[in-house]
């Protein structure tokens, strides 16, 4: 499989770091002693993936290995171990649909089905290079389930309708707002606040002068005679 | 604080050193711990979980290979920790691990080459369940191409990562890795490239299952059918301990034996896979050249013809011993030459200026031995390599040098700049840089300050025309750097030929007025030498032997036999009991695993027979008598399996002859690692490896 993995023709395109990537990799490298610069491999792969339109080609893996003085197999091991590294081309908008239990219970299966219908089969790029989707394990936003990570941002509390809207927005070049797609503040309970909702609580009308200041020293007891 | 920890293992109290792992401590107490990923010579991975033991009081069973004894916090009441390897919990834990390991392991033992010598098979019998409870589909993994030596059936892999660790740590080539994760994890080389290490075959032994097996040996035999003979390797001058497995008249495979003093438990690919060369290109009957063509002949006719050729003046005869000759046959050849008045005898095919000074005087033994001993590398604290490429000349020794490098021992190299699998301080190409190695040079100062400085000089530095002067300069440098001190001799010569040290020990060298190998060849061309006896000598330029009559005694139809006028078929190293002396001066016996091919005879017996035909019958009729004579004449042959080290002698350096050094760079005498001797050149496996090493694309692509 390892050999088959790089069958995609785009794996044969040469790769070179651009100046920005060079700078960033050098910044990560500086964190480690020079003989241990291989420690920077994960950030370096990440930077490389960013430069290379969201995925790592075989020449890119070799470039990272050469850059950090590592053998190719060691970089290959790392790139294949971590699911955040894509070894096949991905769309401009890469959807990572969380399919782990909380999201599944909240309807991730429907989102997956919808992705399959709207974008295409899992792991394939469609829409003229714009879209691709995969299923991933828990992304840690269970409280906003179901959710999808699109490129670097989380889009939460999705339904088929909001997902369709999202895809249409991305397709038409808009930049939809990340975060929750139901009425809720971040991960607070959905819907409007259910307690402390009385406006009067906040206009000062319920305030009364204090007769006793809490925690004030007690007046001295009258002396016993 | 003491350096040991008291433990009670299965009721047996032991004092285990703090550096021990719990697994070692349990073994110390006599307990048997099953394991797959743990290996004494590799780093600890702790991923197979087979070595789980029950630490009484601990909440879970623990992996004993990954628990250092010194890290076990003492109990509050001061009583020793109790470990149980036989408690129901330990047994159940192993049982469970075994079941998980077998979930994805195919039940193909009947067609698996590992069958019968498989750790998984044995341990499943010992610790596993009777039957599987797993009803789902098993996973299947694509087989990977790893070159012409290692066959892979990756579905059998249990991801112990021994091969990954061996390649990275011992062989020093990061070429095998574990790709992907979880259920998809697979062992692979990068893009299925062939392994480039000279030690790659060892992963076959390391693999506890049948995932990595020997490609040339595939489906050839079952381990219980094989006749096992413990012997000595002759592919290089280390004399690695091997086991020759044979079935009937055929050598089926060669495996390493453990010998801590030489090869630990590794052998090079050449040693391991050369066996198919033992069945090809064999000389199985005598041949005599008639009218320009070699014709099969009887022993009587061939010996008569050879005897006629030897009935000339002793000055007109030259005798050259090859790299694989055993000491007994060299002794017989030397005695025969002596009885015929032959002065031109030489065992140094490559022309190394060793064993004798320019004036013909014999040099002391320590001038051509690996005096520090191979084990001494583990003690050395500064190493300089001169004119040597240990990776090609002694691959197993290179692994030990790498081990020294891992201990942070500074290593410097003077000679060809090659990839030794470890970093070194590069000093320069040739003798000019050697002259710079004196007080004030940081490398020289490092040697001087070291407790155990080691200077290894290779044949690349000694086979040149100024070899004697190089020997002198290097030994003088070693002496100046303090390589000779009480209990330590750090001047070490690395040989490339298995026969060389034995030849030098018995003085298989030109006597006064005699010619060396170059002289014999020149004499044959000019007509001064009319008869040349080649004792398995194939690495000389036989096309330059002019019109001389050539008698070839050897096992393979190679350069020597092609040029020969009489071929007397001899036995290969697996077919005779022979004495070899390794580069340390260690005398070892190779044992006969199979019979010589066809009409071939043991080499010493051929020479003994020839001596009768010549009319100067040698005074021994049996191998035992010959060995007695050998020991009586040269007492260094009396001590078996013993590396003399500093006990060998104490003739002070410098050795060799002072002289001017040429500035030409040192080069290694081994151009193609896999093709250094007639057996290897007859081997198809070695040919395939040599093609790969030379960058020619392999004839057989991935299966």
Short mmCIF file of N, CA and C in Angstrom, two decimals, chain B residues 5-8 55-58 71-83:
data_model
loop_
_atom_site.label_atom_id
_atom_site.label_comp_id
_atom_site.label_asym_id
_atom_site.label_seq_id
_atom_site.Cartn_x
_atom_site.Cartn_y
_atom_site.Cartn_z
N UNK B 5 18.87 -4.47 43.68
CA UNK B 5 17.55 -4.40 44.30
C UNK B 5 17.13 -5.83 44.60
N UNK B 6 16.59 -6.01 45.80
CA UNK B 6 16.11 -7.35 46.15
C UNK B 6 14.70 -7.54 45.60
N UNK B 7 14.49 -8.67 44.99
CA UNK B 7 13.17 -9.00 44.44
C UNK B 7 12.86 -10.45 44.78
N UNK B 8 11.61 -10.74 44.87
CA UNK B 8 11.21 -12.14 45.00
C UNK B 8 10.39 -12.48 43.76
N UNK B 55 3.01 -7.93 39.19
CA UNK B 55 3.74 -7.30 40.28
C UNK B 55 2.74 -7.24 41.44
N UNK B 56 2.98 -8.03 42.44
CA UNK B 56 1.99 -8.15 43.51
C UNK B 56 1.77 -6.79 44.15
N UNK B 57 0.54 -6.35 44.17
CA UNK B 57 0.22 -5.06 44.74
C UNK B 57 -0.03 -4.01 43.68
N UNK B 58 0.49 -4.22 42.47
CA UNK B 58 0.26 -3.25 41.41
C UNK B 58 -1.13 -3.47 40.83
N UNK B 71 13.93 1.52 39.09
CA UNK B 71 12.84 2.49 39.17
C UNK B 71 11.67 2.01 40.01
N UNK B 72 11.76 0.80 40.54
CA UNK B 72 10.65 0.30 41.35
C UNK B 72 10.81 0.84 42.77
N UNK B 73 9.89 1.72 43.14
CA UNK B 73 10.03 2.36 44.46
C UNK B 73 10.00 1.31 45.56
N UNK B 74 10.89 1.44 46.55
CA UNK B 74 10.91 0.43 47.61
C UNK B 74 9.61 0.42 48.40
N UNK B 75 9.28 -0.73 48.91
CA UNK B 75 8.06 -0.82 49.71
C UNK B 75 8.28 -0.17 51.08
N UNK B 76 7.17 0.33 51.64
CA UNK B 76 7.29 1.09 52.89
C UNK B 76 7.84 0.24 54.01
N UNK B 77 7.44 -1.02 54.03
CA UNK B 77 7.91 -1.86 55.13
C UNK B 77 9.27 -2.47 54.86
N UNK B 78 9.89 -2.11 53.72
CA UNK B 78 11.24 -2.58 53.45
C UNK B 78 11.33 -3.98 52.90
N UNK B 79 10.21 -4.67 52.79
CA UNK B 79 10.28 -6.02 52.21
C UNK B 79 10.43 -5.93 50.69
N UNK B 80 11.05 -6.93 50.10
CA UNK B 80 11.26 -6.87 48.64
C UNK B 80 9.94 -7.01 47.88
N UNK B 81 9.92 -6.42 46.69
CA UNK B 81 8.76 -6.56 45.82
C UNK B 81 8.59 -8.01 45.40
N UNK B 82 7.35 -8.41 45.29
CA UNK B 82 7.10 -9.76 44.82
C UNK B 82 6.58 -9.71 43.39
N UNK B 83 7.19 -10.53 42.57
CA UNK B 83 6.77 -10.63 41.17
C UNK B 83 6.31 -12.05 40.94
#
